Tab-separated table of C-alpha atoms and ligand atoms in Angstrom:
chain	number	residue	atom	x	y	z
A	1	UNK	CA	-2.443	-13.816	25.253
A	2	UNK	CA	-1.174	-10.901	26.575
A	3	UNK	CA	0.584	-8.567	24.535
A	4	UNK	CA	3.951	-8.284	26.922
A	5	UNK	CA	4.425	-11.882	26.397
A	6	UNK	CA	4.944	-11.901	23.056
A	7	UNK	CA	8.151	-11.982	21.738
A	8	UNK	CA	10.061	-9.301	19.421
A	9	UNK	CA	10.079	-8.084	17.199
A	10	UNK	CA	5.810	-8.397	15.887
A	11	UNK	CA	3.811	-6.565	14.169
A	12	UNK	CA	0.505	-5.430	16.549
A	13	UNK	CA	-2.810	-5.032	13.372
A	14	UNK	CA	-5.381	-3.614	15.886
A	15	UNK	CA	-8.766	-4.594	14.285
A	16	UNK	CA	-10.601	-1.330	15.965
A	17	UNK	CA	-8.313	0.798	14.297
A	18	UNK	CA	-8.769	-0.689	10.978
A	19	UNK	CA	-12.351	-0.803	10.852
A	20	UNK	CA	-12.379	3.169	12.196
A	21	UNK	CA	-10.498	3.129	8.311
A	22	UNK	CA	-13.099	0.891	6.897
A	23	UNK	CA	-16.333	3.024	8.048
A	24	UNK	CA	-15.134	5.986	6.749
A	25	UNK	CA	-14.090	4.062	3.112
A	26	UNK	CA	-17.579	2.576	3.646
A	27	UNK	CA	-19.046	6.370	4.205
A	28	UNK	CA	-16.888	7.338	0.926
A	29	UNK	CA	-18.937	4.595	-0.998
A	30	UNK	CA	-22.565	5.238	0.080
A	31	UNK	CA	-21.893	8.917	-0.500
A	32	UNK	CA	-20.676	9.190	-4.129
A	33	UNK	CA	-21.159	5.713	-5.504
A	34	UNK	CA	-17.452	5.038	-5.866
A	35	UNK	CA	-16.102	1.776	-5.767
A	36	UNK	CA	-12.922	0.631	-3.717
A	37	UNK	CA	-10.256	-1.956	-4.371
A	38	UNK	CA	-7.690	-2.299	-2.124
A	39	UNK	CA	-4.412	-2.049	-3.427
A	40	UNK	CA	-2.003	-5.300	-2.636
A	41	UNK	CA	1.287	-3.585	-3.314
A	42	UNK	CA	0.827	-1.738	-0.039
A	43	UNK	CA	-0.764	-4.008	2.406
A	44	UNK	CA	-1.415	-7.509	1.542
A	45	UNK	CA	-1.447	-10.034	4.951
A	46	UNK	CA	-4.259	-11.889	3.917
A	47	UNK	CA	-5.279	-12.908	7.542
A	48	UNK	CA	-7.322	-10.306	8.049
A	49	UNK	CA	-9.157	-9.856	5.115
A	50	UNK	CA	-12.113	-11.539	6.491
A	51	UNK	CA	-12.250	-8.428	8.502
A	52	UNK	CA	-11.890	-6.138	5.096
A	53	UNK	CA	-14.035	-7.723	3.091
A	54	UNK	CA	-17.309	-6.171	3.862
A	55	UNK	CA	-16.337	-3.032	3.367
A	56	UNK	CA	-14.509	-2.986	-0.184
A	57	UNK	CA	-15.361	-4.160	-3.458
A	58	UNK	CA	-12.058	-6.348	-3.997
A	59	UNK	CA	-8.495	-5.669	-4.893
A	60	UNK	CA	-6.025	-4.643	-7.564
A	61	UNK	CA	-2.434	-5.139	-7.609
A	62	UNK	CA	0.658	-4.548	-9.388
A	63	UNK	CA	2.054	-8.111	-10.211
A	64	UNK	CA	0.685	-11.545	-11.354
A	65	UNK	CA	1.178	-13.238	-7.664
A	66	UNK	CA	-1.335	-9.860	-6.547
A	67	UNK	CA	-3.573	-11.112	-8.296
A	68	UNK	CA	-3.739	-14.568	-7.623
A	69	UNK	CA	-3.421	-13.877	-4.147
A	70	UNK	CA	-6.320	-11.284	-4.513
A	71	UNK	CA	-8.670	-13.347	-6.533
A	72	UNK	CA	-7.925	-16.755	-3.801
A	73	UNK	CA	-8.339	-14.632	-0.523
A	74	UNK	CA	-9.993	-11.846	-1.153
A	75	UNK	CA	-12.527	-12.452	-3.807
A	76	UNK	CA	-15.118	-9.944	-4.928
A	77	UNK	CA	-13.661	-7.484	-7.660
A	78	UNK	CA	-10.212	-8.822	-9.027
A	79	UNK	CA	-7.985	-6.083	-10.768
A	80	UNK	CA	-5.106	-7.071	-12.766
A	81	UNK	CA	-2.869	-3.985	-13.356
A	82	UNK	CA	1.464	-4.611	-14.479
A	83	UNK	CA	3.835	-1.802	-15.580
A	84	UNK	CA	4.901	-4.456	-17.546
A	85	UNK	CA	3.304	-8.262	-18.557
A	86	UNK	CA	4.967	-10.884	-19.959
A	87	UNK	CA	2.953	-12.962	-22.153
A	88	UNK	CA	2.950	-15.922	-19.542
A	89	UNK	CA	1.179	-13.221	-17.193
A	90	UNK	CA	-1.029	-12.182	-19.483
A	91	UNK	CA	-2.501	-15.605	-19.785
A	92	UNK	CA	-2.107	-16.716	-16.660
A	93	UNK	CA	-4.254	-13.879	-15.492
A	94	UNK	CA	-6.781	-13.635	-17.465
A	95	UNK	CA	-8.618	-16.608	-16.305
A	96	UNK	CA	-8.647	-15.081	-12.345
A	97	UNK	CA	-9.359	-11.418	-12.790
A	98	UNK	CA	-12.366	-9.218	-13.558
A	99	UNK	CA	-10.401	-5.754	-15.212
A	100	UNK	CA	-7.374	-6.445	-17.285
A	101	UNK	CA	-5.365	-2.776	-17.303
A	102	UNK	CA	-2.226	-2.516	-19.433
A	103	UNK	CA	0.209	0.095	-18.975
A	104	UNK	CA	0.630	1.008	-22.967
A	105	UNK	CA	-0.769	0.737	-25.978
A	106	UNK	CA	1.985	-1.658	-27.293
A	107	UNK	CA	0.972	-3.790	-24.679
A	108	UNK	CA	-3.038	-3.382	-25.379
A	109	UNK	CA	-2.371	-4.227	-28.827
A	110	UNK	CA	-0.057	-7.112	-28.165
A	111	UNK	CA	-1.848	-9.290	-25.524
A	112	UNK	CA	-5.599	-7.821	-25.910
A	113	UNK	CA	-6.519	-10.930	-27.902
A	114	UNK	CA	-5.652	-12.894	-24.840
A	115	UNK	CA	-7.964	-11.219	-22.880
A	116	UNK	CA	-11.136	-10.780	-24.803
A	117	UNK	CA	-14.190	-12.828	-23.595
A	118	UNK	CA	-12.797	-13.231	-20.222
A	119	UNK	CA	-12.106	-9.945	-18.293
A	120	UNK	CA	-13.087	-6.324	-19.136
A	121	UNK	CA	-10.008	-4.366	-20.645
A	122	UNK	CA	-8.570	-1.187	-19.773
A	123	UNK	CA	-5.594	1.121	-20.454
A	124	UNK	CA	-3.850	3.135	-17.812
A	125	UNK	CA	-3.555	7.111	-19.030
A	126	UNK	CA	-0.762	9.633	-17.084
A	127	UNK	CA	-2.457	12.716	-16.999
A	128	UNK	CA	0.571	14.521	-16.791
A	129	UNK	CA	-0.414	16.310	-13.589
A	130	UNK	CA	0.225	14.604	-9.998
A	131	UNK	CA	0.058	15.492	-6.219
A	132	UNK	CA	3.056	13.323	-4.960
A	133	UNK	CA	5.875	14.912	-2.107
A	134	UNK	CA	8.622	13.137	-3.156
A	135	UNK	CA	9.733	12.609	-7.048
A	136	UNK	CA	10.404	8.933	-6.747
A	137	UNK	CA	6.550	8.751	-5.824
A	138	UNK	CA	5.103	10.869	-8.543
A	139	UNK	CA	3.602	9.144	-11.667
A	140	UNK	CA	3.972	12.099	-13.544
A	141	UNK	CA	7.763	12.929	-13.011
A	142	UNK	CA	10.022	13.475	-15.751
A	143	UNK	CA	10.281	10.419	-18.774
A	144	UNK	CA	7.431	8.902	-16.225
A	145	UNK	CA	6.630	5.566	-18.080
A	146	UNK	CA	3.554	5.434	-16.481
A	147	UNK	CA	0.748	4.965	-18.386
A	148	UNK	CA	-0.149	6.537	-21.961
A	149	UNK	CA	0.536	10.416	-21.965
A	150	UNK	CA	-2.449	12.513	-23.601
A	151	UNK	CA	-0.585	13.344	-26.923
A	152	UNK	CA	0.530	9.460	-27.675
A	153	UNK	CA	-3.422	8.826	-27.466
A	154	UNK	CA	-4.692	6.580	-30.367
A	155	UNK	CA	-8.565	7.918	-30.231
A	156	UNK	CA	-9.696	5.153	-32.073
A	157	UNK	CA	-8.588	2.564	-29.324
A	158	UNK	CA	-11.950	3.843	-27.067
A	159	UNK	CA	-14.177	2.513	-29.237
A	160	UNK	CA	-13.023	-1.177	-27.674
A	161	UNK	CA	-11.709	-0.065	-24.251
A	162	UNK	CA	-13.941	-1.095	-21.108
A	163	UNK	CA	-12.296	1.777	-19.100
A	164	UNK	CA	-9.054	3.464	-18.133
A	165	UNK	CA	-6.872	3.755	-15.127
A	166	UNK	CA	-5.422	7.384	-13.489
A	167	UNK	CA	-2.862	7.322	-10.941
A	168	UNK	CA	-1.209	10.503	-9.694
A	169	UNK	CA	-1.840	11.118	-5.929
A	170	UNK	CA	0.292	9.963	-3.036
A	171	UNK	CA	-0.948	10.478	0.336
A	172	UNK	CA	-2.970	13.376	-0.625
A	173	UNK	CA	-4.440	14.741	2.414
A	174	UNK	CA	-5.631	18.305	0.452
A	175	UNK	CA	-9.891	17.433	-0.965
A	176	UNK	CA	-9.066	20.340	-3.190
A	177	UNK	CA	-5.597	19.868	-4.649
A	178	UNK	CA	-7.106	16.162	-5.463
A	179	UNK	CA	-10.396	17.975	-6.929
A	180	UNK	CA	-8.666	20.320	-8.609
A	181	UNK	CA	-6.591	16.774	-10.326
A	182	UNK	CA	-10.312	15.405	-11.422
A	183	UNK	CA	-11.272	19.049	-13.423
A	184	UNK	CA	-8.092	18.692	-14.907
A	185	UNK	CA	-8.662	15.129	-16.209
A	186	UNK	CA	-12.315	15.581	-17.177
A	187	UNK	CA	-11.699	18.910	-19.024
A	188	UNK	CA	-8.683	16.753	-20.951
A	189	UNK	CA	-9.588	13.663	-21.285
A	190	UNK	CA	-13.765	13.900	-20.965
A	191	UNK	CA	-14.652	13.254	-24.367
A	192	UNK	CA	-12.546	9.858	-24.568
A	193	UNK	CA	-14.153	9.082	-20.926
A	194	UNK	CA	-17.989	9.442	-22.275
A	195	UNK	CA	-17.028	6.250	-24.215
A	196	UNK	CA	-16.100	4.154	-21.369
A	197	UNK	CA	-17.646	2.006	-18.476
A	198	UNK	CA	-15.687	2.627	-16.206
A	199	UNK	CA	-13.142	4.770	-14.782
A	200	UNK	CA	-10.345	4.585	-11.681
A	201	UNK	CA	-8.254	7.407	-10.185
A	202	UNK	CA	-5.903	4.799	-8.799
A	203	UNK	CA	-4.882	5.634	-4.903
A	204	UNK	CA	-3.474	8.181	-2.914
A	205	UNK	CA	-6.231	10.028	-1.740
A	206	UNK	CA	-6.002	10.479	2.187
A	207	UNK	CA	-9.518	10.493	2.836
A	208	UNK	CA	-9.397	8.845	6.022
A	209	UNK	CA	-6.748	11.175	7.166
A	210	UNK	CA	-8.281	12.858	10.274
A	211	UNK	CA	-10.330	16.008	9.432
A	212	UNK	CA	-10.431	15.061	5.651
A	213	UNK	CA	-13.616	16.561	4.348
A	214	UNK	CA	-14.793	13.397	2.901
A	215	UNK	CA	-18.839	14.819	1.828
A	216	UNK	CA	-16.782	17.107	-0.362
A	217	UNK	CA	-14.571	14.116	-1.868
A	218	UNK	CA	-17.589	12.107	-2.156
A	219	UNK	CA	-19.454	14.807	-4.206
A	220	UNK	CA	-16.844	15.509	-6.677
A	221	UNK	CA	-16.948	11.948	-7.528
A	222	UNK	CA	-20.471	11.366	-7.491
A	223	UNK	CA	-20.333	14.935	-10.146
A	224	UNK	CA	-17.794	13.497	-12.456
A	225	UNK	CA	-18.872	9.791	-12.636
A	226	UNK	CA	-22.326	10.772	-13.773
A	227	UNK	CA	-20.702	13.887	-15.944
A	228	UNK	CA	-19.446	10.822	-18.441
A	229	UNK	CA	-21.553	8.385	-17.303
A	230	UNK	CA	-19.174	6.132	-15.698
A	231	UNK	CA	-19.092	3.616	-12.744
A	232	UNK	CA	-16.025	5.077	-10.887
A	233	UNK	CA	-13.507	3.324	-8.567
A	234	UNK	CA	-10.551	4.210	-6.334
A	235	UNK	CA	-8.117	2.010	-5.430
A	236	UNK	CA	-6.874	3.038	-1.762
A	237	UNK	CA	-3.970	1.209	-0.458
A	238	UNK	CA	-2.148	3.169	2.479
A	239	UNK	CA	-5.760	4.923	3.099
A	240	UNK	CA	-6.729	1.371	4.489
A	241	UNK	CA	-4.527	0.551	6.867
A	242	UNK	CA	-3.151	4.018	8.095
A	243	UNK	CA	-2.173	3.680	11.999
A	244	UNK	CA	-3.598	0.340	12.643
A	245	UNK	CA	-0.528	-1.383	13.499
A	246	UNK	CA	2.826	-1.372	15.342
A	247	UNK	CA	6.112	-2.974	14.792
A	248	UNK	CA	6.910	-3.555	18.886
A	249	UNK	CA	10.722	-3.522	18.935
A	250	UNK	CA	13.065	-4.413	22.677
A	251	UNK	CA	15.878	-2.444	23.211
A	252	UNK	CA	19.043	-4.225	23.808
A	253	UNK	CA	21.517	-1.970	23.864
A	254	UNK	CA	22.555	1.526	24.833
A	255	UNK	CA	25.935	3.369	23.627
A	256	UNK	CA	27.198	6.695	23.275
A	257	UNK	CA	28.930	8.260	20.606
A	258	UNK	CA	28.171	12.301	21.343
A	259	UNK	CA	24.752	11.045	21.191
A	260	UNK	CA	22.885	8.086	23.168
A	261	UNK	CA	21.927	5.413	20.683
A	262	UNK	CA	19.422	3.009	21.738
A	263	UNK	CA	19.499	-0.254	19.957
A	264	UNK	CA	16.386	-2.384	19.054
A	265	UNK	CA	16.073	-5.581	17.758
A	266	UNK	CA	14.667	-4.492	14.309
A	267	UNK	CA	15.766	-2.985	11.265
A	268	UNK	CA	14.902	-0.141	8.972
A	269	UNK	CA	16.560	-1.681	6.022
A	270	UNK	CA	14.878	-5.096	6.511
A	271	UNK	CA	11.484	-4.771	8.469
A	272	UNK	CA	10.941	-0.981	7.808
A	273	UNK	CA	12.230	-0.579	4.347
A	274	UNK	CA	10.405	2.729	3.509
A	275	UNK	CA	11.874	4.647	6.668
A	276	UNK	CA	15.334	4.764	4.212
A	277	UNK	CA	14.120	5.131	0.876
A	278	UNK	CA	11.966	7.941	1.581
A	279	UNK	CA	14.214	9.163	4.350
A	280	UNK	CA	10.929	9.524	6.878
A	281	UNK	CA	11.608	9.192	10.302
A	282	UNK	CA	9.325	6.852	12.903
A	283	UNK	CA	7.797	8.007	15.397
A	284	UNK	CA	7.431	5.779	18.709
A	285	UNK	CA	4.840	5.496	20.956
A	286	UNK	CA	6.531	5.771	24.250
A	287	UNK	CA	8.077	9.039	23.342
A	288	UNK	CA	7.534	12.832	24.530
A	289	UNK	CA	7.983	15.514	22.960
A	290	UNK	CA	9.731	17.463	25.802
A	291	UNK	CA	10.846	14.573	27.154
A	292	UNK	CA	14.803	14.943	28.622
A	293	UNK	CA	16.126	12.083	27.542
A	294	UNK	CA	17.177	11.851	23.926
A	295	UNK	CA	18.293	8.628	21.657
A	296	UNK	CA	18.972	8.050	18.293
A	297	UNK	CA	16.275	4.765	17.843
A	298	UNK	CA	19.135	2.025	16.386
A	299	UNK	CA	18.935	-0.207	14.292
A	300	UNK	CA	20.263	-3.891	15.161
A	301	UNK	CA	21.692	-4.297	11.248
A	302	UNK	CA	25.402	-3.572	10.511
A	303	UNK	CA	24.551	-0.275	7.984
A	304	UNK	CA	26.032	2.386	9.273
A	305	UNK	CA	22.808	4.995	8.527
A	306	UNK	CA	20.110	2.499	9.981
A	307	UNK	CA	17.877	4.340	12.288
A	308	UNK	CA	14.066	4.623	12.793
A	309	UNK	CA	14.336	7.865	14.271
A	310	UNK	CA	15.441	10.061	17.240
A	311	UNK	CA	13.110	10.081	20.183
A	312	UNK	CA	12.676	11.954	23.566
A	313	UNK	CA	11.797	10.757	26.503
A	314	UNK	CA	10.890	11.614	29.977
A	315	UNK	CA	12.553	8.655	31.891
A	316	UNK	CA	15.893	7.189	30.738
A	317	UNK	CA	15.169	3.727	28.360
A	318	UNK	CA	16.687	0.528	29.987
A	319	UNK	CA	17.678	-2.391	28.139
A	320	UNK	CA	15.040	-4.949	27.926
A	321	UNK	CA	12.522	-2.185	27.667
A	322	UNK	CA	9.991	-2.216	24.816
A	323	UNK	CA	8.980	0.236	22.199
A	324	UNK	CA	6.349	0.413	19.641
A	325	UNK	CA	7.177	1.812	16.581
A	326	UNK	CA	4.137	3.455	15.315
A	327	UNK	CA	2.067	3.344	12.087
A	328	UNK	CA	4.198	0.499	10.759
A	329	UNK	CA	1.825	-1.345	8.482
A	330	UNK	CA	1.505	-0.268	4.886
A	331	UNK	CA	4.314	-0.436	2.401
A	332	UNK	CA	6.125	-2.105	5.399
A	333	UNK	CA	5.228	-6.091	5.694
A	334	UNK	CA	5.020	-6.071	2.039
A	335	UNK	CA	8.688	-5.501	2.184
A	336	UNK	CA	10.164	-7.433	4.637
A	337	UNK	CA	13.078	-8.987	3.936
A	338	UNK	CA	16.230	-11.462	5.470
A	339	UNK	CA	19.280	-9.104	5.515
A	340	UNK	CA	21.145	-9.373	8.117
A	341	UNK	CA	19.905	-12.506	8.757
A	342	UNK	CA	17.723	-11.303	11.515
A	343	UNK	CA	14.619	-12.492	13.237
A	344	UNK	CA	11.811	-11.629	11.043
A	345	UNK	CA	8.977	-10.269	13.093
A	346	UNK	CA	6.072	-12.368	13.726
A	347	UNK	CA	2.473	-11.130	12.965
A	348	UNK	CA	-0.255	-10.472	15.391
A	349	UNK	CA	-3.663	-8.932	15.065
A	350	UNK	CA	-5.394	-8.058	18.159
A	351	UNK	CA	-9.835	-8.576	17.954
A	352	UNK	CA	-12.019	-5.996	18.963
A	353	UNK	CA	-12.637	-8.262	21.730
A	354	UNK	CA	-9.195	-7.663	22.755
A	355	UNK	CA	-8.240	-11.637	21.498
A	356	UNK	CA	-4.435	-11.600	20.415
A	357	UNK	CA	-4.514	-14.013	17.390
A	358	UNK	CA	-1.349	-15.063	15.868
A	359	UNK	CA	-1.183	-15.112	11.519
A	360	UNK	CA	2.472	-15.688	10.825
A	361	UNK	CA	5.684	-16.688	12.442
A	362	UNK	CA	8.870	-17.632	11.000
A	363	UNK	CA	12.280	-19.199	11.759
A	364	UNK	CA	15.505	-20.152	10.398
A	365	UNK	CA	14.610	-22.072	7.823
A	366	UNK	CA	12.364	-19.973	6.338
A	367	UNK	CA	15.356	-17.894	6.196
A	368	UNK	CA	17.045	-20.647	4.924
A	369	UNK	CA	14.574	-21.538	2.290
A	370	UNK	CA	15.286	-18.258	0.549
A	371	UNK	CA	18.547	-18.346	-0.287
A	372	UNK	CA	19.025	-21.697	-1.852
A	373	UNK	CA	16.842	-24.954	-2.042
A	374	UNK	CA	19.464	-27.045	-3.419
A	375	UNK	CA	23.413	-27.480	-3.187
A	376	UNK	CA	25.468	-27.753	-6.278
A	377	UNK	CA	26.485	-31.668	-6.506
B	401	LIG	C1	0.455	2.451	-5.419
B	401	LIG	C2	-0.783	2.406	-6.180
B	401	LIG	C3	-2.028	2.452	-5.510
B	401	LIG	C4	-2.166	2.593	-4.015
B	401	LIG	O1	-1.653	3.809	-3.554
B	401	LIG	P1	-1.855	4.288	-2.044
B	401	LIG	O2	-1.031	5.527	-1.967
B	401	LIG	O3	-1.337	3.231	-1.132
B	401	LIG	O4	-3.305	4.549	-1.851
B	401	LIG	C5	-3.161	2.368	-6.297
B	401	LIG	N1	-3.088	2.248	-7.644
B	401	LIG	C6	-1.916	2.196	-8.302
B	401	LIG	C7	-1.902	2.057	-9.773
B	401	LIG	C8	-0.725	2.285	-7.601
B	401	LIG	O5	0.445	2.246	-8.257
């Protein structure tokens, strides 16, 4: 297959890239002793896991279908983390996963009985410090209900805790503002730590971010696990799959209101969700900085707002033309979703061998199939 056959709108996972990601993860691990879990709620297309496995230690997630989908095709490690469970969840996944973490202590108290004898139980703590650029990212904003703050702390709960979760980094791409976050914890929280088994900082840390000093990373951890005598893990989501894939996009249209808009056939809102909420423009392959030729990227869905970007370039684009919208994996196919009733884009990964292999497609009646099963009668 070659890749200008394909039709848009796909998704391009390039398996070189990823594993450039996984050998520095797998550098991470050899250096400190850390274990990694990859984090479902950012990047979960389980046909190419075969290709993840041997470099992590499993997965954690943030709902009950994470973790079923984590224990059936990813195996190893099997985290089972919820803001909030529902009894139901509770016992459904108890049976599938290895670390039960619970957001509260109401929650611990109320479903910890369910859980004893079959997976080792933890508690998720806020720290109350965070390294996160936007608010609706930060764990430790305002009223965050995010884990157990350090002054609601039961101390006598350790004593039958396996370990506790941290999460406060998003995209952290500063060793020292993240080291800086580990003093802070173990000068805290150390003497409830010494009691535990285990211990994960959650994700966020950018260590495969080029330049990202990751001998100093990995020493920090390797210092504080064996401070309180802890196995330690991080659970790396975005970290993973950073600029390993492209969402390849045709333009189909070209109008002119002040500004040229070029107009794909692809949408922010329902392939590229995180482009509005966080309000972070794309960035496309095909485009040059200096380039004399400017568009506003277009969306093909009727909101108003719904742009990937705006682009230079040195030739003028034609219709028909393609584009690759760049670094379009994590937080991204997670999301997809039918407004608009567009074409949903199929999913390609492309070998190290250069092999194009295809690992999802969909039409209308998968569109279909959402909405309603069954008519009134
Ligand atoms: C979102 C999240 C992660 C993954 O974060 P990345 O920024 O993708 O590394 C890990 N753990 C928890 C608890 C999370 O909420």
């Amino acid at each position: 297959m070659n890749p200008t056959e394909l039709k848009t709108p796909y998704f391009l996972i390039e398996e070189d890239k990823l594993i450039e990601n996984l050998e520095k993860a797998k550098r991470l691990k050899d250096l400190s002793g850390v274990k990694l879990v990859l984090a479902l709620k950012c990047f979960s297309t389980w046909g190419v896991f075969d290709i993840i496995k041997p470099y992590l230690d499993g997965t954690t997630s943030s709902g009950p279908f994470e973790v079923k989908l984590g224990h059936e095709t990813f195996g190893g490690e099997t985290h089972a983390y919820s803001v909030g469970y529902s009894e139901d969840d509770v016992r459904e996944v108890a049976d599938i996963c290895d670390k039960m973490i619970f957001n509260s202590q109401s929650q611990l108290t109320a479903y910890r009985h369910l859980v004893e004898g079959k997976a080792s139980i933890g508690l998720r703590l806020n720290p109350g410090v965070s390294y996160a650029g936007q608010d609706l990212a930060n764990p430790a904003r305002k009223f965050s209900r995010l884990g157990v703050h350090f002054d609601q702390i039961d101390p006598e709960i350790f004593a039958s805790l396996n370990g506790v979760m941290f999460h406060m980094n998003c995209e952290n791409k500063d060793v020292d503002a993240f080291v800086g976050l580990l003093d802070a914890i173990s000068e805290k929280f150390g003497s409830y730590l010494d009691q535990l088994e285990w211990v994960s900082l959650g994700g966020g840390v950018f260590f495969t971010w080029p330049g990202y000093d990751i001998e100093k990373l990995a020493a920090a951890l390797k210092a504080f696990g064996e401070r309180h005598g802890v196995q330690l893990y991080l659970e790396p989501g975005e970290a993973i799959i950073t600029k390993t894939t492209d969402l390849v996009v045709t333009v189909v249209d070209i109008v002119e209101n002040e500004m040229k808009t070029a107009i794909v056939d692809s949408a922010t809102e329902a392939h590229r969700l995180d482009t509005l909420i966080y309000n972070e423009p794309a960035s496309i392959g095909e485009a040059s900085e200096n380039g004399e030729h400017t568009y506003v990227i277009g969306s093909c869905s009727c909101l108003a707002g719904d742009q990937f970007c705006v682009a230079s370039f040195d030739e003028p684009l034609k219709v028909g033309q393609r584009l690759h919208i760049l670094d379009s994996a994590g937080y991204t196919m997670v999301k997809l979703n039918w407004f608009n009733g567009l074409r949903m884009p199929s999913v390609y990964c492309q070998r190290s061998n250069g092999d194009i292999q295809l690992l999802n497609e969909f039409d209308y009646q998968d569109f279909k199939r959402t909405l309603s099963q069954w008519s009134v009668s």
